[in-house]
GROMACS .gro file of C-alpha atoms in nm:
model
  221
    1UNK     CA    1   8.105   7.466  11.444
    2UNK     CA    2   8.314   7.600  11.165
    3UNK     CA    3   8.535   7.902  11.240
    4UNK     CA    4   8.379   8.087  10.947
    5UNK     CA    5   8.036   8.094  11.096
    6UNK     CA    6   8.154   8.276  11.411
    7UNK     CA    7   8.352   8.547  11.291
    8UNK     CA    8   8.272   8.898  11.221
    9UNK     CA    9   8.496   9.103  10.990
   10UNK     CA   10   8.531   9.470  10.932
   11UNK     CA   11   8.521   9.580  10.557
   12UNK     CA   12   8.669   9.866  10.382
   13UNK     CA   13   8.342  10.079  10.449
   14UNK     CA   14   8.393  10.037  10.817
   15UNK     CA   15   8.082   9.770  10.833
   16UNK     CA   16   8.077   9.455  11.016
   17UNK     CA   17   7.967   9.145  10.838
   18UNK     CA   18   8.015   8.759  10.822
   19UNK     CA   19   8.170   8.571  10.527
   20UNK     CA   20   7.842   8.440  10.419
   21UNK     CA   21   7.727   8.812  10.415
   22UNK     CA   22   8.031   8.903  10.228
   23UNK     CA   23   7.970   8.609   9.977
   24UNK     CA   24   7.625   8.675   9.940
   25UNK     CA   25   7.512   8.664   9.554
   26UNK     CA   26   7.863   8.630   9.434
   27UNK     CA   27   7.932   8.349   9.185
   28UNK     CA   28   8.313   8.364   9.279
   29UNK     CA   29   8.426   8.281   9.609
   30UNK     CA   30   8.723   8.484   9.652
   31UNK     CA   31   8.733   8.685   9.962
   32UNK     CA   32   8.974   8.999   9.920
   33UNK     CA   33   9.145   9.118  10.227
   34UNK     CA   34   9.349   9.436  10.334
   35UNK     CA   35   9.653   9.363  10.558
   36UNK     CA   36   9.772   9.742  10.553
   37UNK     CA   37   9.500   9.995  10.506
   38UNK     CA   38   9.754  10.273  10.467
   39UNK     CA   39   9.995  10.127  10.230
   40UNK     CA   40   9.721   9.950  10.012
   41UNK     CA   41   9.496  10.253   9.998
   42UNK     CA   42   9.524  10.305   9.629
   43UNK     CA   43   9.408   9.937   9.575
   44UNK     CA   44   9.126  10.000   9.836
   45UNK     CA   45   9.005  10.327   9.625
   46UNK     CA   46   9.027  10.103   9.299
   47UNK     CA   47   8.782   9.858   9.479
   48UNK     CA   48   8.548  10.122   9.621
   49UNK     CA   49   8.524  10.293   9.266
   50UNK     CA   50   8.417   9.944   9.095
   51UNK     CA   51   8.178   9.892   9.404
   52UNK     CA   52   8.395   9.584   9.518
   53UNK     CA   53   8.454   9.501   9.896
   54UNK     CA   54   8.734   9.375  10.107
   55UNK     CA   55   8.777   9.271  10.474
   56UNK     CA   56   9.037   9.405  10.713
   57UNK     CA   57   9.283   9.135  10.838
   58UNK     CA   58   9.589   9.331  10.971
   59UNK     CA   59   9.697   9.106  11.246
   60UNK     CA   60   9.958   8.848  11.231
   61UNK     CA   61   9.712   8.601  11.367
   62UNK     CA   62   9.488   8.633  11.095
   63UNK     CA   63   9.707   8.452  10.851
   64UNK     CA   64   9.639   8.126  11.066
   65UNK     CA   65   9.260   8.199  11.074
   66UNK     CA   66   9.281   8.230  10.680
   67UNK     CA   67   9.430   7.897  10.647
   68UNK     CA   68   9.203   7.727  10.872
   69UNK     CA   69   8.894   7.855  10.683
   70UNK     CA   70   9.020   7.768  10.367
   71UNK     CA   71   9.083   7.412  10.485
   72UNK     CA   72   8.733   7.390  10.601
   73UNK     CA   73   8.582   7.539  10.306
   74UNK     CA   74   8.737   7.430   9.979
   75UNK     CA   75   8.509   7.681   9.787
   76UNK     CA   76   8.663   7.974   9.963
   77UNK     CA   77   8.994   8.130   9.865
   78UNK     CA   78   9.149   8.439  10.035
   79UNK     CA   79   9.329   8.692   9.816
   80UNK     CA   80   9.506   8.995   9.933
   81UNK     CA   81   9.385   9.289   9.754
   82UNK     CA   82   9.691   9.378   9.572
   83UNK     CA   83   9.683   9.039   9.419
   84UNK     CA   84   9.645   8.992   9.055
   85UNK     CA   85   9.439   9.266   8.880
   86UNK     CA   86   9.077   9.139   8.867
   87UNK     CA   87   8.825   9.163   8.553
   88UNK     CA   88   8.612   9.380   8.738
   89UNK     CA   89   8.895   9.647   8.732
   90UNK     CA   90   8.964   9.580   8.385
   91UNK     CA   91   8.799   9.692   8.033
   92UNK     CA   92   8.682   9.405   7.806
   93UNK     CA   93   8.938   9.400   7.516
   94UNK     CA   94   9.085   9.178   7.251
   95UNK     CA   95   9.405   9.046   7.403
   96UNK     CA   96   9.570   9.078   7.087
   97UNK     CA   97   9.521   9.439   7.086
   98UNK     CA   98   9.746   9.444   7.377
   99UNK     CA   99  10.017   9.224   7.276
  100UNK     CA  100  10.215   9.512   7.083
  101UNK     CA  101  10.212   9.732   7.360
  102UNK     CA  102  10.318   9.486   7.615
  103UNK     CA  103  10.614   9.368   7.405
  104UNK     CA  104  10.731   9.722   7.348
  105UNK     CA  105  10.697   9.845   7.703
  106UNK     CA  106  10.838   9.529   7.875
  107UNK     CA  107  11.150   9.580   7.664
  108UNK     CA  108  11.144   9.946   7.752
  109UNK     CA  109  11.128   9.892   8.133
  110UNK     CA  110  11.349   9.618   8.143
  111UNK     CA  111  11.639   9.813   7.976
  112UNK     CA  112  11.571  10.133   8.161
  113UNK     CA  113  11.540  10.007   8.492
  114UNK     CA  114  11.808   9.730   8.433
  115UNK     CA  115  11.598   9.461   8.560
  116UNK     CA  116  11.587   9.176   8.292
  117UNK     CA  117  11.364   8.962   8.475
  118UNK     CA  118  11.100   9.227   8.549
  119UNK     CA  119  10.752   9.086   8.479
  120UNK     CA  120  10.525   9.352   8.277
  121UNK     CA  121  10.160   9.324   8.217
  122UNK     CA  122   9.964   9.582   8.028
  123UNK     CA  123   9.574   9.609   8.095
  124UNK     CA  124   9.316   9.863   8.021
  125UNK     CA  125   9.205   9.981   8.362
  126UNK     CA  126   8.866  10.160   8.387
  127UNK     CA  127   9.026  10.424   8.575
  128UNK     CA  128   9.254  10.602   8.337
  129UNK     CA  129   9.419  10.829   8.637
  130UNK     CA  130   9.596  10.494   8.755
  131UNK     CA  131   9.926  10.477   8.574
  132UNK     CA  132  10.100  10.164   8.708
  133UNK     CA  133  10.042   9.913   8.991
  134UNK     CA  134  10.243   9.648   9.160
  135UNK     CA  135  10.060   9.302   9.193
  136UNK     CA  136  10.161   9.000   9.368
  137UNK     CA  137  10.004   8.624   9.323
  138UNK     CA  138   9.869   8.524   9.651
  139UNK     CA  139  10.054   8.198   9.601
  140UNK     CA  140  10.378   8.374   9.579
  141UNK     CA  141  10.294   8.594   9.855
  142UNK     CA  142  10.214   8.322  10.087
  143UNK     CA  143  10.534   8.147  10.003
  144UNK     CA  144  10.756   8.447  10.087
  145UNK     CA  145  10.560   8.491  10.407
  146UNK     CA  146  10.656   8.120  10.478
  147UNK     CA  147  11.011   8.189  10.399
  148UNK     CA  148  11.048   8.478  10.622
  149UNK     CA  149  10.876   8.274  10.898
  150UNK     CA  150  11.093   7.987  10.886
  151UNK     CA  151  11.422   8.210  10.825
  152UNK     CA  152  11.532   8.098  10.472
  153UNK     CA  153  11.723   8.391  10.367
  154UNK     CA  154  11.878   8.398  10.022
  155UNK     CA  155  11.608   8.185   9.833
  156UNK     CA  156  11.465   8.338   9.545
  157UNK     CA  157  11.079   8.341   9.557
  158UNK     CA  158  11.104   8.269   9.159
  159UNK     CA  159  11.207   7.920   9.203
  160UNK     CA  160  10.876   7.821   9.297
  161UNK     CA  161  10.714   7.918   8.967
  162UNK     CA  162  10.512   8.250   8.964
  163UNK     CA  163  10.725   8.600   8.955
  164UNK     CA  164  10.764   8.773   9.301
  165UNK     CA  165  10.601   9.076   9.141
  166UNK     CA  166  10.433   9.187   8.843
  167UNK     CA  167  10.438   9.551   8.710
  168UNK     CA  168  10.106   9.634   8.548
  169UNK     CA  169  10.076   9.929   8.324
  170UNK     CA  170   9.746  10.094   8.224
  171UNK     CA  171   9.708  10.130   7.881
  172UNK     CA  172   9.435  10.381   7.922
  173UNK     CA  173   9.657  10.604   8.105
  174UNK     CA  174   9.809  10.914   7.922
  175UNK     CA  175  10.176  10.867   8.056
  176UNK     CA  176  10.157  10.491   7.946
  177UNK     CA  177  10.051  10.588   7.599
  178UNK     CA  178  10.301  10.835   7.572
  179UNK     CA  179  10.588  10.571   7.653
  180UNK     CA  180  10.446  10.343   7.381
  181UNK     CA  181  10.450  10.601   7.117
  182UNK     CA  182  10.760  10.788   7.220
  183UNK     CA  183  10.989  10.515   7.383
  184UNK     CA  184  11.320  10.660   7.239
  185UNK     CA  185  11.240  11.026   7.390
  186UNK     CA  186  11.488  11.191   7.611
  187UNK     CA  187  11.231  11.197   7.904
  188UNK     CA  188  11.121  10.834   7.868
  189UNK     CA  189  11.383  10.695   8.120
  190UNK     CA  190  11.269  10.940   8.370
  191UNK     CA  191  10.879  10.862   8.312
  192UNK     CA  192  10.975  10.494   8.341
  193UNK     CA  193  11.150  10.524   8.661
  194UNK     CA  194  10.872  10.730   8.793
  195UNK     CA  195  10.583  10.485   8.710
  196UNK     CA  196  10.797  10.212   8.871
  197UNK     CA  197  10.839  10.400   9.198
  198UNK     CA  198  10.485  10.507   9.220
  199UNK     CA  199  10.371  10.150   9.168
  200UNK     CA  200  10.630  10.040   9.442
  201UNK     CA  201  10.505  10.309   9.671
  202UNK     CA  202  10.146  10.187   9.664
  203UNK     CA  203  10.269   9.847   9.738
  204UNK     CA  204  10.548   9.859   9.978
  205UNK     CA  205  10.779  10.097  10.166
  206UNK     CA  206  11.081  10.212   9.936
  207UNK     CA  207  11.439  10.176  10.078
  208UNK     CA  208  11.611  10.476  10.182
  209UNK     CA  209  11.818  10.542   9.887
  210UNK     CA  210  11.504  10.450   9.654
  211UNK     CA  211  11.306  10.703   9.820
  212UNK     CA  212  11.578  10.978   9.799
  213UNK     CA  213  11.587  10.900   9.444
  214UNK     CA  214  11.215  10.927   9.403
  215UNK     CA  215  11.213  11.279   9.600
  216UNK     CA  216  11.503  11.396   9.389
  217UNK     CA  217  11.337  11.286   9.056
  218UNK     CA  218  10.990  11.412   9.149
  219UNK     CA  219  11.169  11.765   9.224
  220UNK     CA  220  11.322  11.753   8.871
  221UNK     CA  221  11.010  11.662   8.690
   0.00000   0.00000   0.00000
């Protein structure tokens, strides 16, 4: 009997359901999951506001079940909730409309943060309150997990293709609009640093020195 038919998952609304119930009526067969409800709370709120669901998979053994289910069911793909921003979270726009903003803000953030290889995306998210988020492709995340599991220090995740992390900026957000229009302003640097740290805080835990800088910067703002 297939593993997927005997597993019951808890979703982000606290309900219990099978994979068939999760996928019922969906054309796509992507299954979104949460590995850390506390750290990934912003992503959970984004999903809830767009009536999207995800299941809770917060145990180490879950990664083995994910692999087994995908192998048995080639049409099913598991993606962590902080994977690439989905169409359901974005407004429909002409991509050319965002090209100028993306080019300008990519140069600004790379220069300001001193991160020459920073991958920056610009989207018009439906929730204008969100300024910035960090996304990580499922393939890159699994490669990083495998590298950690087999203790291969010093290897760059970027050598496998997709960037390790992507900073996605919301073109509908007031601060992001301000940076595009006033990238040379005196306060542009502090806003860039703050938006990057805010995105990272929703994605992972900041290092002690980074957290110290974030708190000091927040007090200054």
